[in-house]
Amino acid sequence: MDTTSSLDDSAASDSTSVSPVTPLLFHSSSSPGVPHDAESRKLPSSRFKGVVPQPNGRWGAQIYEKHQRVWLGTFNHEHQAAKAYDIAALRFRGRDAVTNFKPGAFSSVDAAFEADFLNSHSKLEIVDMLRKHTYNDELQQSKRYGGGTTTTTTTAAAAAHSLQNAASESDREVLFEKTVTPSDVGKLNRLVIPKQHAEKNFPLGEGMGSAKGVLLNFEDMGGKLWRFRYSYWNSSQSYVLTKGWSRFVKEKTLRAGDVVRFLRSTGPDKKLYIDGRAGGVKPVQVVKLFGVNILEVPVGWCGKRDREGLSELERTKKQRIIKAL
């Protein structure tokens, strides 16, 4: 596997935050990426709960879970780190959590929606969003299409979007389809895009050959936004979708042999779409001869002992027929 795959899993916008693939809980009291001698220097304390200053002038956010620290990422501004702590606190400790900023009344639609959004995701997923700085985007996307809540209003909105989505199928063109392999849905967290399709349909901008690559946005058939990192691996000379792919595989329950379809809007916006569906592999037909599945008979099944076994099966079959008569 290309060494850049480990970089794809880390937060691009947060060079000092901990990679999402690392364990959620940390036993060490030192900040990730901060040398001991640098940390020992006196730093001004923060006025916000769960916020710690960093030697580089940025601000880290953390929360404790069962006496173990969970690192929430590093932020440019102090209030951003404080807000990240508040979000984690509401997910970890519920509505009664002590937060830096006064939460909105949960009787309001927006606050109730965010509370339901938090509860619909695991703690690890929320921490991952905070580290990658994608929480607000995920929340707005879910609010836009009525995801993450069970109220009648948002359910109706989701149904309306489904109807709109079906009506707009004619406004999309299929770019290509890819039958996923076991490695595509394995632990490598990457989907290999065939070269001819990659060069024809996806952008070849600057940064493609670097570890970071470029970010591509796709919308699935339910209206949910997905972000994948699109890169070119020089070592294997292949085009791949990495960061974010494993989450798509998990949510869509993709298996080897399933088909991933890529589409594009025919309008001026040229929006990209992605659709994962079962590959439609037909079950193996079972053919039995005298009670034996002949498709499972090993090659070279013609020895003396095998012939004797088949003769015994034939005699047993004839005896059953005679008894039945």
XYZ file of C-alpha atoms in Angstrom:
325
model
C 0.000 0.000 0.000
C 1.224 3.481 -0.750
C 2.651 5.363 2.198
C 0.391 8.313 1.409
C -2.658 6.367 2.550
C -1.729 7.019 6.161
C -1.675 10.738 5.443
C -5.082 10.595 3.753
C -6.707 9.473 6.984
C -5.466 12.480 8.947
C -7.193 15.862 9.135
C -5.877 18.016 6.307
C -6.726 21.284 7.967
C -5.273 20.351 11.357
C -1.582 19.551 11.259
C -1.271 19.128 15.018
C -4.442 17.156 15.692
C -4.425 13.434 16.252
C -5.287 11.167 13.349
C -8.853 9.767 13.505
C -7.497 6.236 13.153
C -5.635 6.519 16.460
C -7.393 5.309 19.632
C -10.072 7.626 20.907
C -8.822 7.701 24.484
C -5.442 9.001 25.562
C -3.686 8.243 28.827
C -0.953 10.843 28.428
C -1.520 14.319 29.809
C 0.649 16.013 27.183
C -0.801 17.496 24.018
C -0.225 15.530 20.774
C 2.750 16.738 18.804
C 4.029 19.020 21.589
C 7.575 18.273 22.866
C 8.009 17.935 26.601
C 10.394 20.858 26.864
C 8.014 23.090 24.874
C 5.070 22.085 27.041
C 7.006 22.809 30.194
C 7.212 26.463 29.245
C 4.654 28.658 30.919
C 1.647 29.265 28.697
C -1.317 31.518 29.441
C -4.348 29.596 30.576
C -7.667 29.768 28.750
C -10.784 31.321 30.166
C -12.851 28.521 28.631
C -13.466 25.053 29.957
C -11.746 22.247 28.032
C -9.446 24.631 26.123
C -5.642 24.482 26.373
C -3.171 26.892 24.707
C -0.564 25.539 22.307
C 3.061 26.739 21.916
C 2.379 27.667 18.281
C -0.302 30.166 19.297
C -3.257 27.951 18.467
C -5.785 26.431 20.869
C -6.509 22.809 21.642
C -9.773 21.305 22.850
C -10.106 18.262 25.067
C -12.653 16.456 27.198
C -12.328 13.725 29.790
C -14.219 10.454 29.576
C -13.888 8.064 32.527
C -10.742 9.834 33.730
C -9.119 9.529 30.308
C -8.535 12.400 27.962
C -10.095 12.637 24.506
C -8.337 15.091 22.193
C -10.789 17.088 20.070
C -8.325 18.853 17.786
C -6.484 22.143 17.424
C -8.098 25.399 16.329
C -6.951 28.845 15.228
C -9.137 30.751 17.690
C -9.883 30.216 21.349
C -13.654 30.439 20.963
C -13.573 27.764 18.222
C -11.893 25.350 20.613
C -14.430 26.276 23.300
C -17.289 25.555 20.909
C -15.751 22.177 20.026
C -15.658 21.319 23.720
C -19.307 22.308 24.109
C -20.344 20.035 21.234
C -18.426 17.104 22.678
C -19.795 17.785 26.161
C -23.386 17.682 24.913
C -22.708 14.359 23.165
C -20.753 12.803 26.022
C -22.810 14.094 28.959
C -26.197 15.031 27.556
C -28.305 18.162 27.884
C -27.204 18.794 31.476
C -23.525 19.177 30.516
C -21.674 22.274 31.715
C -20.716 24.264 28.601
C -18.799 27.440 27.852
C -21.614 29.058 25.927
C -25.240 28.969 26.932
C -26.960 26.420 24.672
C -30.136 27.468 22.913
C -33.466 26.466 24.351
C -34.125 22.891 23.340
C -37.724 23.822 22.601
C -36.487 25.653 19.496
C -36.383 23.721 16.235
C -32.686 24.298 15.522
C -31.481 23.331 18.994
C -33.711 20.250 19.053
C -32.441 19.236 15.644
C -28.808 19.562 16.717
C -29.488 17.525 19.848
C -31.027 14.785 17.729
C -28.109 15.013 15.283
C -25.648 14.474 18.139
C -27.578 11.497 19.454
C -27.771 9.914 16.009
C -23.952 9.723 15.796
C -21.520 7.859 18.001
C -19.040 9.663 20.212
C -16.216 8.579 17.939
C -17.988 10.017 14.879
C -18.557 13.380 16.589
C -14.917 13.544 17.724
C -13.818 12.714 14.172
C -15.925 15.574 12.778
C -14.457 18.009 15.301
C -10.894 16.966 14.514
C -11.497 17.342 10.787
C -13.403 20.625 11.284
C -16.387 19.225 9.352
C -19.006 19.231 12.128
C -20.840 22.361 10.955
C -20.909 21.152 7.345
C -22.288 17.761 8.393
C -24.914 19.402 10.588
C -26.077 21.782 7.846
C -26.140 19.008 5.278
C -28.249 16.859 7.583
C -30.579 19.781 8.287
C -30.903 20.521 4.580
C -32.224 17.070 3.738
C -33.937 16.248 6.996
C -31.455 13.679 8.239
C -30.668 12.934 11.886
C -34.147 13.609 13.271
C -37.474 11.835 13.430
C -39.889 14.750 13.527
C -42.792 14.833 11.122
C -41.572 18.019 9.463
C -38.130 16.707 8.578
C -39.516 13.313 7.550
C -41.789 15.076 5.087
C -38.829 17.106 3.859
C -36.832 13.920 3.286
C -39.741 12.389 1.380
C -40.052 15.515 -0.753
C -36.356 15.356 -1.538
C -36.686 11.699 -2.564
C -39.409 12.632 -5.026
C -37.312 15.496 -6.345
C -34.331 13.183 -6.622
C -36.317 10.639 -8.649
C -37.590 13.374 -10.951
C -34.071 14.639 -11.582
C -32.631 11.274 -12.656
C -32.991 12.378 -16.255
C -30.749 15.372 -15.519
C -27.802 13.126 -14.673
C -25.460 11.171 -16.870
C -23.726 7.988 -15.770
C -19.954 8.440 -15.960
C -18.912 4.887 -15.153
C -19.478 1.964 -12.815
C -16.938 0.134 -10.697
C -17.378 -3.343 -9.221
C -15.619 -3.137 -5.895
C -12.971 -5.694 -5.024
C -12.212 -7.172 -1.575
C -9.349 -4.664 -1.180
C -11.674 -1.779 -2.110
C -13.929 -2.579 0.840
C -11.175 -3.809 3.155
C -9.028 -2.029 5.715
C -7.014 -0.034 3.193
C -9.604 2.773 3.117
C -9.274 3.408 -0.583
C -11.130 2.825 -3.829
C -9.029 2.359 -6.945
C -10.471 4.268 -9.921
C -9.695 2.787 -13.350
C -7.213 5.048 -15.126
C -9.315 5.637 -18.230
C -12.301 6.785 -16.147
C -10.213 8.847 -13.717
C -8.461 10.859 -16.413
C -11.647 11.355 -18.391
C -14.131 12.286 -15.667
C -12.262 13.625 -12.638
C -10.172 16.810 -12.412
C -6.412 16.640 -12.851
C -5.533 19.762 -10.937
C -2.472 20.732 -8.955
C -1.773 18.599 -5.920
C -2.838 15.326 -7.530
C 0.635 13.891 -7.197
C 1.092 15.072 -3.617
C 0.072 13.306 -0.447
C -2.885 15.611 0.047
C -4.385 15.329 -3.436
C -7.650 17.197 -3.987
C -11.036 16.993 -2.270
C -14.036 15.933 -4.352
C -17.654 16.368 -3.257
C -20.273 13.793 -4.200
C -23.963 13.621 -3.391
C -25.628 10.246 -2.921
C -29.138 9.336 -4.022
C -30.493 10.349 -0.616
C -29.031 13.836 -0.898
C -26.217 13.317 1.630
C -22.909 14.990 0.869
C -19.757 12.876 0.800
C -16.183 14.177 0.615
C -13.356 11.980 -0.656
C -9.697 12.743 -1.159
C -8.720 12.083 -4.769
C -5.041 11.310 -5.286
C -2.586 9.748 -7.682
C -0.197 7.222 -6.163
C 3.073 7.229 -8.044
C 4.289 3.955 -6.530
C 1.346 1.952 -7.857
C 0.495 4.399 -10.676
C -3.157 4.371 -9.698
C -5.901 6.905 -9.040
C -7.649 6.443 -5.699
C -10.389 7.850 -3.492
C -9.204 7.721 0.113
C -10.204 9.890 3.081
C -13.904 9.353 3.765
C -14.201 6.184 1.688
C -14.285 3.722 4.615
C -17.212 5.614 6.133
C -19.124 5.372 2.848
C -18.437 1.621 2.694
C -19.684 1.164 6.244
C -22.866 3.217 5.859
C -23.794 1.663 2.510
C -22.785 -1.837 3.746
C -20.810 -2.463 0.577
C -19.380 -5.912 -0.053
C -16.990 -7.260 -2.647
C -18.902 -7.663 -5.910
C -21.206 -4.694 -5.271
C -21.282 -1.868 -7.782
C -20.444 1.793 -7.208
C -21.874 4.120 -9.827
C -20.588 7.632 -10.530
C -22.840 10.225 -12.153
C -22.673 13.885 -13.094
C -25.274 16.583 -13.528
C -25.956 17.594 -17.113
C -26.553 21.173 -15.955
C -23.962 23.943 -15.774
C -23.051 23.108 -12.157
C -21.626 19.688 -13.182
C -22.348 18.296 -9.723
C -20.978 14.815 -9.019
C -23.099 11.976 -7.643
C -22.294 8.556 -6.217
C -24.503 5.516 -5.762
C -23.622 2.199 -4.128
C -25.790 -0.847 -4.753
C -25.690 -4.621 -4.646
C -23.901 -6.234 -7.538
C -26.677 -8.756 -8.156
C -24.470 -11.836 -7.956
C -26.606 -14.877 -8.675
C -26.566 -17.681 -6.101
C -24.756 -20.860 -7.072
C -27.142 -23.498 -8.331
C -27.040 -26.779 -6.420
C -27.138 -29.876 -8.616
C -27.497 -33.173 -6.800
C -26.972 -36.697 -8.086
C -28.139 -39.451 -5.725
C -28.074 -36.966 -2.844
C -24.583 -35.649 -3.643
C -23.917 -32.066 -4.764
C -21.841 -32.778 -7.848
C -20.643 -29.146 -7.982
C -18.778 -29.786 -4.742
C -17.174 -33.026 -5.948
C -13.394 -32.460 -6.054
C -11.434 -32.748 -9.259
C -10.265 -36.326 -9.911
C -13.236 -37.896 -8.114
C -12.810 -41.171 -9.917
C -10.749 -43.377 -7.613
C -11.759 -46.877 -6.554
C -12.880 -45.766 -3.117
C -14.938 -42.945 -4.678
C -16.622 -45.341 -7.080
C -17.442 -47.650 -4.202
C -18.935 -44.727 -2.300
C -21.100 -43.804 -5.279
C -22.247 -47.419 -5.670
C -23.244 -47.477 -2.011
C -25.257 -44.286 -2.516
C -26.992 -45.850 -5.516
C -27.936 -48.974 -3.528
C -29.239 -46.826 -0.667
C -31.291 -44.766 -3.113
C -32.812 -47.875 -4.707
C -33.673 -49.320 -1.283
C -35.504 -46.097 -0.326
C -37.510 -46.231 -3.581
C -38.472 -49.894 -3.018
C -39.578 -49.209 0.557
C -41.652 -46.278 -0.634
C -43.453 -48.516 -3.145
